[in-house]
Short mmCIF file of N, CA and C and ligand atoms in Angstrom, two decimals:
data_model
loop_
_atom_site.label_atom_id
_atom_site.label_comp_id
_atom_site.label_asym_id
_atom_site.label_seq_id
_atom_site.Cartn_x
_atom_site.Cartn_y
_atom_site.Cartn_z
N UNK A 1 32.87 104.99 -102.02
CA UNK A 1 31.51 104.82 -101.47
C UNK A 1 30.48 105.35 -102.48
N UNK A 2 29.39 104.79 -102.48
CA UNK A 2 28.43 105.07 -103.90
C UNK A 2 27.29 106.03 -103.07
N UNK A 3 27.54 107.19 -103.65
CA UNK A 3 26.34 108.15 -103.16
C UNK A 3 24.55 107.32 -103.20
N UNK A 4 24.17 108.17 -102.13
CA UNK A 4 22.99 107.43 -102.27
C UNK A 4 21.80 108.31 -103.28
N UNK A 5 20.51 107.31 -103.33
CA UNK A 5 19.82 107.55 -104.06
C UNK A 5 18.81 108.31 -103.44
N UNK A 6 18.13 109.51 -104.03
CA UNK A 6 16.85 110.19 -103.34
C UNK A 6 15.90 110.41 -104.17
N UNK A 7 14.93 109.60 -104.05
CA UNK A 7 13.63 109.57 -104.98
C UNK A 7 13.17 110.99 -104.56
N UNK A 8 13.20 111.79 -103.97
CA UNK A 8 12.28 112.89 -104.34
C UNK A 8 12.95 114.30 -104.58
N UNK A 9 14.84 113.81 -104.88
CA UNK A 9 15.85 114.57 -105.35
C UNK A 9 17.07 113.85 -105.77
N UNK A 10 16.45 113.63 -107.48
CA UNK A 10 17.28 112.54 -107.85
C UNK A 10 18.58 113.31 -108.15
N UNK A 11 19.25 114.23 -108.12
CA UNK A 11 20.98 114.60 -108.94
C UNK A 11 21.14 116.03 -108.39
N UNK A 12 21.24 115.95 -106.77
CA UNK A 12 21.56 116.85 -105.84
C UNK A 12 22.70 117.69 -106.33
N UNK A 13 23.56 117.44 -107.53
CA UNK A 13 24.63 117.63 -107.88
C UNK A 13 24.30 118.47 -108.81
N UNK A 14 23.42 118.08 -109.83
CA UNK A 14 23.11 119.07 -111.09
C UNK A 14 22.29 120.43 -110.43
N UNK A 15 21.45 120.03 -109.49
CA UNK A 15 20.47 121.38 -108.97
C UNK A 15 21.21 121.79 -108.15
N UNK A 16 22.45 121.93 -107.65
CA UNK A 16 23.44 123.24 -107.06
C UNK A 16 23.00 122.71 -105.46
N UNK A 17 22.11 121.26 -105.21
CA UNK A 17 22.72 121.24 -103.61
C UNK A 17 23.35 120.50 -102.98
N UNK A 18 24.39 119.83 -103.83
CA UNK A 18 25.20 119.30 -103.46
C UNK A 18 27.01 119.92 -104.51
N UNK A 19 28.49 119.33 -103.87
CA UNK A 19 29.15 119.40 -104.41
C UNK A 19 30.41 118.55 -104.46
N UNK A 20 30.56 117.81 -105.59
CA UNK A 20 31.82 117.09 -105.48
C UNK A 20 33.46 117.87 -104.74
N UNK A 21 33.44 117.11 -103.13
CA UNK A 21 34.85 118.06 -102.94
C UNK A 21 34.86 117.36 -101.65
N UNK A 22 36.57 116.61 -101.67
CA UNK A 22 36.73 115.99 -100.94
C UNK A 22 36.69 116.84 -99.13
N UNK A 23 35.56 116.74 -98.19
CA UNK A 23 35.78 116.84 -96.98
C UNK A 23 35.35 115.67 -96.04
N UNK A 24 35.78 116.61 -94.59
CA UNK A 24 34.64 115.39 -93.67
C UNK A 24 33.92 115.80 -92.95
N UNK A 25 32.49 115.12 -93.26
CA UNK A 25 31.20 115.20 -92.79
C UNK A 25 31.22 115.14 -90.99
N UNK A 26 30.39 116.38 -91.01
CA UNK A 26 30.35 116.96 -89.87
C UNK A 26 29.61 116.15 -88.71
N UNK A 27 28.86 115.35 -89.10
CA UNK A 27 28.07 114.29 -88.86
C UNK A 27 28.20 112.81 -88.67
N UNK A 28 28.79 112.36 -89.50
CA UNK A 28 29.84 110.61 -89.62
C UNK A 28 31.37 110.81 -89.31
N UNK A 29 32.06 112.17 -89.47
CA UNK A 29 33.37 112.23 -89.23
C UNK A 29 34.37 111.37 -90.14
N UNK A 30 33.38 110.92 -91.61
CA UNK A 30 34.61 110.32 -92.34
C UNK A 30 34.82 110.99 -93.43
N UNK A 31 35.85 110.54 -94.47
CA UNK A 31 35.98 111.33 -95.33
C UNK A 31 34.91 111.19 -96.28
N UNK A 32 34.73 112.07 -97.20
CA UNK A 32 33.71 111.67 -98.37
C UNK A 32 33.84 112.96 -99.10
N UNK A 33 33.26 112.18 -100.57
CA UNK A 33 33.70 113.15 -101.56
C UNK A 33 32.08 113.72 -102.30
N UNK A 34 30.97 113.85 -101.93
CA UNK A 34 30.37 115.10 -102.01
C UNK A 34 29.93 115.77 -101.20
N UNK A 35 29.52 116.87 -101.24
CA UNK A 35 29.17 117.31 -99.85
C UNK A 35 28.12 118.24 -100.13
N UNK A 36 27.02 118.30 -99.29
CA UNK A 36 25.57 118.99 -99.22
C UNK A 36 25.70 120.68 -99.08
N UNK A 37 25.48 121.54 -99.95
CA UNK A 37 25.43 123.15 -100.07
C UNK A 37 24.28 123.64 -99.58
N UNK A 38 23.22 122.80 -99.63
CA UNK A 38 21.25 123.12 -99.54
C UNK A 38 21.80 123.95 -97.61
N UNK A 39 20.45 124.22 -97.63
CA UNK A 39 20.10 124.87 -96.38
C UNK A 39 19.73 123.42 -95.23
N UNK A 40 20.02 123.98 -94.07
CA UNK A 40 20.21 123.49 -92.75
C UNK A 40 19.40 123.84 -91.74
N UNK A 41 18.09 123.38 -91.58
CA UNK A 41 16.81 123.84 -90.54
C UNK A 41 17.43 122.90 -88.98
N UNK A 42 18.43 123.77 -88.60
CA UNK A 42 19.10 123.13 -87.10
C UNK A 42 20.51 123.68 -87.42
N UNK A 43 21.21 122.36 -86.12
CA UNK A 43 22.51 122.98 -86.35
C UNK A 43 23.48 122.69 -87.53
N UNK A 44 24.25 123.77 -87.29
CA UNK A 44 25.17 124.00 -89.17
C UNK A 44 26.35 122.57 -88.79
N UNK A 45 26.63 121.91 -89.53
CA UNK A 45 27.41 120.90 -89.25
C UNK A 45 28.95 121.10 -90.12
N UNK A 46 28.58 122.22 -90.64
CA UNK A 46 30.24 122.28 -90.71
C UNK A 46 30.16 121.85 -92.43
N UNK A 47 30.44 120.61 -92.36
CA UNK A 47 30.58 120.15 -93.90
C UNK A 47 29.51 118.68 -93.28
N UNK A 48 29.05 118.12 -94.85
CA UNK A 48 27.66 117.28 -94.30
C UNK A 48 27.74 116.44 -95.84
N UNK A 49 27.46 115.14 -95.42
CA UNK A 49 27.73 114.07 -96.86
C UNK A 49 26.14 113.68 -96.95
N UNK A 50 25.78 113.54 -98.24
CA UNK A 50 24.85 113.19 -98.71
C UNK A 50 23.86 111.25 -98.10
N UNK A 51 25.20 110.84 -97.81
CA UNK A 51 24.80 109.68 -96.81
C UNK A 51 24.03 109.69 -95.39
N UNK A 52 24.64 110.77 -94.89
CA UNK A 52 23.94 111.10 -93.41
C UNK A 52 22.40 111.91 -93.45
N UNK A 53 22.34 112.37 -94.69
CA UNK A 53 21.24 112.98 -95.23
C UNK A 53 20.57 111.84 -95.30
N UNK A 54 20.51 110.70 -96.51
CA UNK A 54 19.67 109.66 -96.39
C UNK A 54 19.51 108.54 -95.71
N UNK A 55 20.62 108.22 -94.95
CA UNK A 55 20.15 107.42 -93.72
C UNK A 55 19.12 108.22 -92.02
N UNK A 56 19.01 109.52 -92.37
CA UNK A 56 18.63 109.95 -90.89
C UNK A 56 19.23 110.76 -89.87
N UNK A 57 20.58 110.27 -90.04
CA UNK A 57 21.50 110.33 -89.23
C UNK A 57 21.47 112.22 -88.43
N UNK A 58 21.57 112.59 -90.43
CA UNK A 58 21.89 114.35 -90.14
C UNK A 58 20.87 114.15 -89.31
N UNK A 59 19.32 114.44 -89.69
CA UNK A 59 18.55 114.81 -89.45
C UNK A 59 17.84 115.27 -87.40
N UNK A 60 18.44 113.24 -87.05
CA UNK A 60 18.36 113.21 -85.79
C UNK A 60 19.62 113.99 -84.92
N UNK A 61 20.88 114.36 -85.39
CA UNK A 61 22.03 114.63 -84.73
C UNK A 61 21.76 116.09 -84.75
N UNK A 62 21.37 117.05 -86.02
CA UNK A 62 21.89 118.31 -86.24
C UNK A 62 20.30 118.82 -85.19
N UNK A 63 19.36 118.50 -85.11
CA UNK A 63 17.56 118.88 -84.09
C UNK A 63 18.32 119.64 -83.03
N UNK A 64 17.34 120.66 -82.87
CA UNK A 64 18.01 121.32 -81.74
C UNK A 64 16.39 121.87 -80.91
N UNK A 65 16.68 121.75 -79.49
CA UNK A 65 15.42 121.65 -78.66
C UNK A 65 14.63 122.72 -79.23
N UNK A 66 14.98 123.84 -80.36
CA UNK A 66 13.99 124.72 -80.47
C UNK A 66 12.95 124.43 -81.55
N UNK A 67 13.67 123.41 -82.73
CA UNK A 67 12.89 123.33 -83.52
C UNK A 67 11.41 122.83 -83.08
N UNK A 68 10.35 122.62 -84.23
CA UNK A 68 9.15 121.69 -83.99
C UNK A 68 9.71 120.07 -84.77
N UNK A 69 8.30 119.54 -85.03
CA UNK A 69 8.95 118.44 -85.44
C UNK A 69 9.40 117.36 -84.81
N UNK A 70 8.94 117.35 -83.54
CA UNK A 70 10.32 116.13 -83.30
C UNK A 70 11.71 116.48 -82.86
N UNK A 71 11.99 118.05 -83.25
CA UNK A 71 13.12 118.47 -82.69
C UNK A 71 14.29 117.38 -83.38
N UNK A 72 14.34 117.69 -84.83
CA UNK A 72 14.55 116.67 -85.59
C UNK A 72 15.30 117.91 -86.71
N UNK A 73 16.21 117.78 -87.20
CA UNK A 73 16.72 118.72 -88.18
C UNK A 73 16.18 118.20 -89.53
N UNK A 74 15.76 119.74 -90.38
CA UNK A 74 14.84 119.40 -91.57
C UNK A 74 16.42 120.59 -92.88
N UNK A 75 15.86 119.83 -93.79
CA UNK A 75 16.68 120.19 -95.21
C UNK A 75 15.84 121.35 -95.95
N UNK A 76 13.76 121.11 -95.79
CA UNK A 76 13.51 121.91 -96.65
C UNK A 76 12.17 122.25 -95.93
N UNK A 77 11.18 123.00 -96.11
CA UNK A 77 10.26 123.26 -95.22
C UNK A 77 8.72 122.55 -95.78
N UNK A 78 8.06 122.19 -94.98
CA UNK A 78 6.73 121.68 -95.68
C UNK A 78 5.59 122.61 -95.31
N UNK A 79 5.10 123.55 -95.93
CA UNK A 79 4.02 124.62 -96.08
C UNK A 79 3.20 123.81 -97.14
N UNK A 80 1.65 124.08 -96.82
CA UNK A 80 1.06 123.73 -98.20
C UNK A 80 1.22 122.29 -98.75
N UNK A 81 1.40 121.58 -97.72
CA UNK A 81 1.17 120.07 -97.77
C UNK A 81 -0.32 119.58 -98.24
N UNK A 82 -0.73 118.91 -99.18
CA UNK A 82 -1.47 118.25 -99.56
C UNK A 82 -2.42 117.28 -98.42
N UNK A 83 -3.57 117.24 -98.30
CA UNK A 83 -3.95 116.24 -97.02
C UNK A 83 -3.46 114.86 -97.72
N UNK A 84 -3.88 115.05 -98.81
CA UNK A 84 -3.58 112.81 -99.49
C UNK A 84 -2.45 112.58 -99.42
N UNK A 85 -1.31 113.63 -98.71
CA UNK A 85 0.38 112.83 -98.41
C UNK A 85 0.54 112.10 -97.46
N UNK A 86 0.96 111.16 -97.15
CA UNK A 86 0.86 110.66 -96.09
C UNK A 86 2.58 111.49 -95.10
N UNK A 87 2.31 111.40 -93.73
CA UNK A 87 3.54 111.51 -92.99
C UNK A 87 4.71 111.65 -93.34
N UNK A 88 4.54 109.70 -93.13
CA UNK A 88 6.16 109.50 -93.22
C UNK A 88 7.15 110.16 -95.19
N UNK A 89 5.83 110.26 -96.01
CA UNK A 89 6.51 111.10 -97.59
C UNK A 89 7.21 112.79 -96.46
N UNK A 90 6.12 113.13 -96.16
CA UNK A 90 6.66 114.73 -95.94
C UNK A 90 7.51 114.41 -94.73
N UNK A 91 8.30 113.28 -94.16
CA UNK A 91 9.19 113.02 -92.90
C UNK A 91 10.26 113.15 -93.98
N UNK A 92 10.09 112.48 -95.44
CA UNK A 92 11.01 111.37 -95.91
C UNK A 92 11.69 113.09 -96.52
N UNK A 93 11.13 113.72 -96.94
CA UNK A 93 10.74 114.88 -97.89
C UNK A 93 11.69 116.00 -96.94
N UNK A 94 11.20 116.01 -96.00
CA UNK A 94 11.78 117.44 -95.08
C UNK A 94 13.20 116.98 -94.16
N UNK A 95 13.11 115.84 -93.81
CA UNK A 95 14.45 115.17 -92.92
C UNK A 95 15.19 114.34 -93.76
N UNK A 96 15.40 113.91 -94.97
CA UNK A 96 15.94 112.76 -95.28
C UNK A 96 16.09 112.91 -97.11
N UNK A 97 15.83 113.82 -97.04
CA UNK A 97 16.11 114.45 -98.55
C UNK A 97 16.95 116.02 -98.44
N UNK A 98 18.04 116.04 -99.56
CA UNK A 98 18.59 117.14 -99.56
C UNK A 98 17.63 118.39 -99.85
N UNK A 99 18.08 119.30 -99.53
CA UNK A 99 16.70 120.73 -99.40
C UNK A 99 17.81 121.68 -100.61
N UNK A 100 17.26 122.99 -100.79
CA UNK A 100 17.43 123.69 -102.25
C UNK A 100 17.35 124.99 -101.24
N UNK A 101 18.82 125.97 -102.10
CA UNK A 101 18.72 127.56 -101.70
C UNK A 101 17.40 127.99 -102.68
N UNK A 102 16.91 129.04 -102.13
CA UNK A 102 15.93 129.90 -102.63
C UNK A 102 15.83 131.31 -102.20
N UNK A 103 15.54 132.41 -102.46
CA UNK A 103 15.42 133.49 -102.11
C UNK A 103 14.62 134.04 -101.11
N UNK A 104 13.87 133.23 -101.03
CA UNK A 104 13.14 133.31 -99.42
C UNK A 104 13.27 131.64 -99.05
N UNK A 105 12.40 130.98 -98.05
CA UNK A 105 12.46 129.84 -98.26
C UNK A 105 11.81 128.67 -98.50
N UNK A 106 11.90 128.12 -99.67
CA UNK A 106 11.35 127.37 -100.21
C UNK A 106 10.38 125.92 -100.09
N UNK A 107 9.51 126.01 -100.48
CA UNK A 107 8.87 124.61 -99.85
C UNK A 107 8.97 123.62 -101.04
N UNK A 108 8.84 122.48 -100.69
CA UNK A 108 8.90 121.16 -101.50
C UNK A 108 7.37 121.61 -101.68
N UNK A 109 7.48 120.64 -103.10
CA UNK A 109 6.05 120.74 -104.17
C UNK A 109 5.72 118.99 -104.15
N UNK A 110 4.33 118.97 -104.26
CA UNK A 110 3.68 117.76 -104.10
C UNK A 110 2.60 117.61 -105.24
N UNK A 111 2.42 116.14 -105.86
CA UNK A 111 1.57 116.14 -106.92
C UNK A 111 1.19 114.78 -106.42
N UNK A 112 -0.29 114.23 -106.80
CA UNK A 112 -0.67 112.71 -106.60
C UNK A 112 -0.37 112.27 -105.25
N UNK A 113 -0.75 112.24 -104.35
CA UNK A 113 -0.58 112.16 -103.13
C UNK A 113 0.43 112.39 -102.66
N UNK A 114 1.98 112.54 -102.98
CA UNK A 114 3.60 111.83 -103.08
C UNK A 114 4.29 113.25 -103.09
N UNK A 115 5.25 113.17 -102.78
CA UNK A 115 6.42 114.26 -102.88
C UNK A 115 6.45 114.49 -104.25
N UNK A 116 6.94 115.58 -104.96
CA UNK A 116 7.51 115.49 -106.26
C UNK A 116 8.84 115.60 -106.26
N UNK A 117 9.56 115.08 -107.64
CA UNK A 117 11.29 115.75 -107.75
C UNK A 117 11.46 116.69 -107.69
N UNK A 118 12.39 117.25 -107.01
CA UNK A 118 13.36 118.40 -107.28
C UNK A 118 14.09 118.52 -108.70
N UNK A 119 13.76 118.79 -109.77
CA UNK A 119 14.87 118.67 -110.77
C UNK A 119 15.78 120.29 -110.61
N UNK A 120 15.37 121.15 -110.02
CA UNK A 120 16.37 122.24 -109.96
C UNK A 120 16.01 123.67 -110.03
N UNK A 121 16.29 124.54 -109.75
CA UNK A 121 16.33 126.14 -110.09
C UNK A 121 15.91 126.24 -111.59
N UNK A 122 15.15 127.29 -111.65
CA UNK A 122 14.88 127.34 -113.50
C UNK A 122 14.70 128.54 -113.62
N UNK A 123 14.87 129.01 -115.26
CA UNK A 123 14.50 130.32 -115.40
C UNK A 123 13.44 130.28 -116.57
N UNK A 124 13.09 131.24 -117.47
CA UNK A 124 11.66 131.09 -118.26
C UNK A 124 12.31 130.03 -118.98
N UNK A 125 13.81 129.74 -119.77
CA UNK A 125 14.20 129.34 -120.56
C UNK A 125 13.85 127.94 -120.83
N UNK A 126 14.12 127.75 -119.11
CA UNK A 126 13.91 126.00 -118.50
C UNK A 126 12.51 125.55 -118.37
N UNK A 127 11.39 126.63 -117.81
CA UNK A 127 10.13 126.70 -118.10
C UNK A 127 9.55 126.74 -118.75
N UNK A 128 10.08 126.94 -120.01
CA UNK A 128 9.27 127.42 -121.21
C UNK A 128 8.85 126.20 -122.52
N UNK A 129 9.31 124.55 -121.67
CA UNK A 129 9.12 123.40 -122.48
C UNK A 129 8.12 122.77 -121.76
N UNK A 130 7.36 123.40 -120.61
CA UNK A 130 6.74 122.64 -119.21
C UNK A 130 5.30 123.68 -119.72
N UNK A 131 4.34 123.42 -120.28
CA UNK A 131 3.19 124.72 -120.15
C UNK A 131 2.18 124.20 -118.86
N UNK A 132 2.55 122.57 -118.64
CA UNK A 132 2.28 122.60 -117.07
C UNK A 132 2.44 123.59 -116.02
N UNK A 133 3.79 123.77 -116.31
CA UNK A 133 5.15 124.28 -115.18
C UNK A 133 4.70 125.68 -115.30
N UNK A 134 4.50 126.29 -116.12
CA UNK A 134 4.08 127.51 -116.09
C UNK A 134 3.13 127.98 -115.95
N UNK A 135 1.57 127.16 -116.34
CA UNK A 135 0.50 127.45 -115.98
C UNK A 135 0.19 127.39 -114.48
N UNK A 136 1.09 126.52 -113.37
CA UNK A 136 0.85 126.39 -112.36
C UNK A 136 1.70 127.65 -111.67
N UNK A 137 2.43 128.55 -112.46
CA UNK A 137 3.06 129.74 -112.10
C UNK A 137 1.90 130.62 -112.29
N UNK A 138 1.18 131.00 -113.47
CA UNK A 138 0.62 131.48 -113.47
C UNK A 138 -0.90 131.65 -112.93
N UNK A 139 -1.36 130.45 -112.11
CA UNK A 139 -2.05 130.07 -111.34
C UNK A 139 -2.28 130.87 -110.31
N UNK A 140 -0.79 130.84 -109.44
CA UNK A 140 -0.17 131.21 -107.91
C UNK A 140 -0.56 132.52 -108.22
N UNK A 141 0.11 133.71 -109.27
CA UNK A 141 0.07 134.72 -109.98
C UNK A 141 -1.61 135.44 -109.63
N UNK A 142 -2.37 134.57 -110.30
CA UNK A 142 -3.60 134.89 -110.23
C UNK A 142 -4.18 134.85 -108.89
N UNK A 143 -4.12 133.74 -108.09
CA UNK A 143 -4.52 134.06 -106.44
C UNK A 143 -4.17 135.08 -105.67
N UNK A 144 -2.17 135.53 -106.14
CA UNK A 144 -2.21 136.78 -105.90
C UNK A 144 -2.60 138.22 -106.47
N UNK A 145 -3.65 138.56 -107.35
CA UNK A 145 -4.54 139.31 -107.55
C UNK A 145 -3.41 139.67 -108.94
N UNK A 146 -2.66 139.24 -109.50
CA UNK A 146 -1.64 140.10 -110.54
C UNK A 146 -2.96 139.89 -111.70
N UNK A 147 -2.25 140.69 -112.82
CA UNK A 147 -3.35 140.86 -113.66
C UNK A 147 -2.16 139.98 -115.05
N UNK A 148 -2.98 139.13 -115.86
CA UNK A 148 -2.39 138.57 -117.02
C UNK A 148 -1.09 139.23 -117.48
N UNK A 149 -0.98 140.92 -117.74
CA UNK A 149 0.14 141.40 -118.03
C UNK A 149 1.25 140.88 -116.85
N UNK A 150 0.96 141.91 -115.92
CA UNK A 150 2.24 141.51 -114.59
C UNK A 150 2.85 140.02 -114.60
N UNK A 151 2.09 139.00 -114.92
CA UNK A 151 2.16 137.94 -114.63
C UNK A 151 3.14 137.14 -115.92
N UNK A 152 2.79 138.20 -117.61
CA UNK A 152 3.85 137.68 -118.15
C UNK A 152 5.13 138.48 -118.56
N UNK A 153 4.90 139.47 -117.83
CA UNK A 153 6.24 140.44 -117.28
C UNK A 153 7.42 138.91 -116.61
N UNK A 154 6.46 138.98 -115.17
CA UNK A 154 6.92 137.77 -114.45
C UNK A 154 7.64 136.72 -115.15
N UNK A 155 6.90 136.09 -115.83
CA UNK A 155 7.23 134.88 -116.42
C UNK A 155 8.84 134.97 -117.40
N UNK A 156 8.71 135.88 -117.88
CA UNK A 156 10.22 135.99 -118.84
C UNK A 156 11.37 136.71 -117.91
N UNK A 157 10.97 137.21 -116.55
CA UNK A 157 12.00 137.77 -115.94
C UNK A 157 12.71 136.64 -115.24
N UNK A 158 11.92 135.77 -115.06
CA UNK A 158 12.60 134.16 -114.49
C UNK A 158 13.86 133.59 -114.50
N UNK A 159 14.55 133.72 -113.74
CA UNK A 159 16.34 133.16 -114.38
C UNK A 159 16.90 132.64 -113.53
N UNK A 160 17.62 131.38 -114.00
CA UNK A 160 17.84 129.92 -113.18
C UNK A 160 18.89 131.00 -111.51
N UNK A 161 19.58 131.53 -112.41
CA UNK A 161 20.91 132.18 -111.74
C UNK A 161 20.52 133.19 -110.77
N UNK A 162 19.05 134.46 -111.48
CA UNK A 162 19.33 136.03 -110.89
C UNK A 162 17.91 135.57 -110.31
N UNK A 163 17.37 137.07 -109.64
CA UNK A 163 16.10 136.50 -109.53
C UNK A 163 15.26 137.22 -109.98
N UNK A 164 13.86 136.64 -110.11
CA UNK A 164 13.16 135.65 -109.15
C UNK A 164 13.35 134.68 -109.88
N UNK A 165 13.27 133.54 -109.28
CA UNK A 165 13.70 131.99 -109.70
C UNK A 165 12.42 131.21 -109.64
N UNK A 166 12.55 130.67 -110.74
CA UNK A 166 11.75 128.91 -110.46
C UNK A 166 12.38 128.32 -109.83
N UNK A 167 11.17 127.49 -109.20
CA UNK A 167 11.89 125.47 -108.52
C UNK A 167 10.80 124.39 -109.80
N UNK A 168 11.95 124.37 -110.23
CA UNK A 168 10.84 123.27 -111.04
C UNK A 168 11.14 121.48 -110.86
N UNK A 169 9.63 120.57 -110.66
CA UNK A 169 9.71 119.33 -110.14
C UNK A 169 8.92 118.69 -111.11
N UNK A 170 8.92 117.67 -110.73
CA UNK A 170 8.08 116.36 -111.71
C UNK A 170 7.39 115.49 -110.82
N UNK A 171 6.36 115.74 -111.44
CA UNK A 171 5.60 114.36 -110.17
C UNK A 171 5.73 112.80 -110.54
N UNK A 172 6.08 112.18 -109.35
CA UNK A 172 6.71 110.72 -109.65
C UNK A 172 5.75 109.90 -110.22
N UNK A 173 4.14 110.45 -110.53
CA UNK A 173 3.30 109.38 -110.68
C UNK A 173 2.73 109.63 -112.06
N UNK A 174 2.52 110.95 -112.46
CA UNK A 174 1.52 111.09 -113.71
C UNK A 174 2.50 112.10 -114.16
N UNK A 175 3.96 112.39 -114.23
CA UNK A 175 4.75 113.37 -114.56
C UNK A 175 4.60 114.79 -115.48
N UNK A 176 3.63 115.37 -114.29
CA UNK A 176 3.39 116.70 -114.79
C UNK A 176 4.62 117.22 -114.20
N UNK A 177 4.58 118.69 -114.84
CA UNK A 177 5.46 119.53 -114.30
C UNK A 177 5.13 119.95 -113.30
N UNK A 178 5.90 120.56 -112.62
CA UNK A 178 5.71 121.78 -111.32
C UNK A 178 6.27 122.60 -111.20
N UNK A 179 6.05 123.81 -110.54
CA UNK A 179 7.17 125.08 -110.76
C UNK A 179 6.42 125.81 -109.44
N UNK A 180 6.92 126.04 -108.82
CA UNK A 180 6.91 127.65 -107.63
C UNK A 180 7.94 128.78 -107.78
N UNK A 181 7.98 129.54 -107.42
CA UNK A 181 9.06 130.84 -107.83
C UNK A 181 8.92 131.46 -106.30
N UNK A 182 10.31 132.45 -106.31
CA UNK A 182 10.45 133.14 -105.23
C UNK A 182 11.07 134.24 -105.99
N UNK A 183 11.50 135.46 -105.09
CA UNK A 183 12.09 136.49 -105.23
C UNK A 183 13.05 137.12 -103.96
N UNK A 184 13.91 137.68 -103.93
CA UNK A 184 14.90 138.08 -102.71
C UNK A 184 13.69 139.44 -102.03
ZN1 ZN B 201 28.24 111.99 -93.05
ZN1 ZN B 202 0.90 113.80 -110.47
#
């Protein structure tokens, strides 16, 4: 079976939320050979294939009467939504796209009206070819009152693996970078 495609998380596999390993999806009950690691806003399904992710399926099965939403199970959280997105992007974005571990929890990033990619966890190393990607770190930095030093303390302590971590994305339309960071 040919994994499916997710425009606003193209290689669920390289960014650590997905994993090649034969189980069965908690959700379709068949066999399949990758399986979704990201976080689960509803119920835990056990093991979960990247198919049920982009057809809907998870999304409507795993909802549990407490969530909001629709009472609709979500992959990643939408804070700080853009007004020029339309809906159904941040439906497509939060229910129907694989979602990313983070140290607290993470929101999808938006550029040009549209979702952006997920390309993955980063550290300064991965950041440090993006002066987009980083200026928009150092942006966030500045709203929170840090002063230029703290901020490039920050910036080199960055590591894909330890933390605090980048999420760094690409916007599908004018492909700037993007980057948000968290910390445990
Ligand atoms: Zn499935
Ligand atoms: Zn853009």
């Amino acid at each position: 079976m040919t994994e499916p495609v997710f425009r606003y998380h193209p290689d669920p596999v390289a960014t650590g939320s997905a994993v090649r390993t034969d189980h069965v999806c908690g959700v379709c009950g068949y066999q399949r050979h990758v399986r979704y690691e990201g976080p689960v806003y509803g119920k835990q399904p056990g093991g979960l294939c990247l198919l049920c992710i982009h057809s809907g399926q998870a999304a409507a099965t795993l909802g549990t009467a407490a969530l909001e939403a629709g009472m609709n199970a979500q992959f990643s959280d939408a804070v700080d939504v853009p007004d020029d997105v339309p809906f159904d992007v941040v439906e497509e974005v939060t229910q129907r796209t694989p979602g990313f571990h983070g140290w607290q929890q993470p929101s999808w990033l938006y550029h040009c009206g549209d979702g952006a990619a997920f390309l993955g966890p980063a550290g300064y190393s991965e950041l440090e070819a993006h002066a987009d990607a980083l200026d928009m770190v150092r942006e966030k930095c500045r709203q929170l009152g840090w002063s230029p030093q703290d901020t490039d303390v920050l910036l080199h302590q960055l590591d894909r693996a330890g933390e605090p971590t980048a999420y760094l994305f690409q916007c599908l339309h004018c492909g700037a970078y993007l980057a948000s960071w968290d910390i445990g």
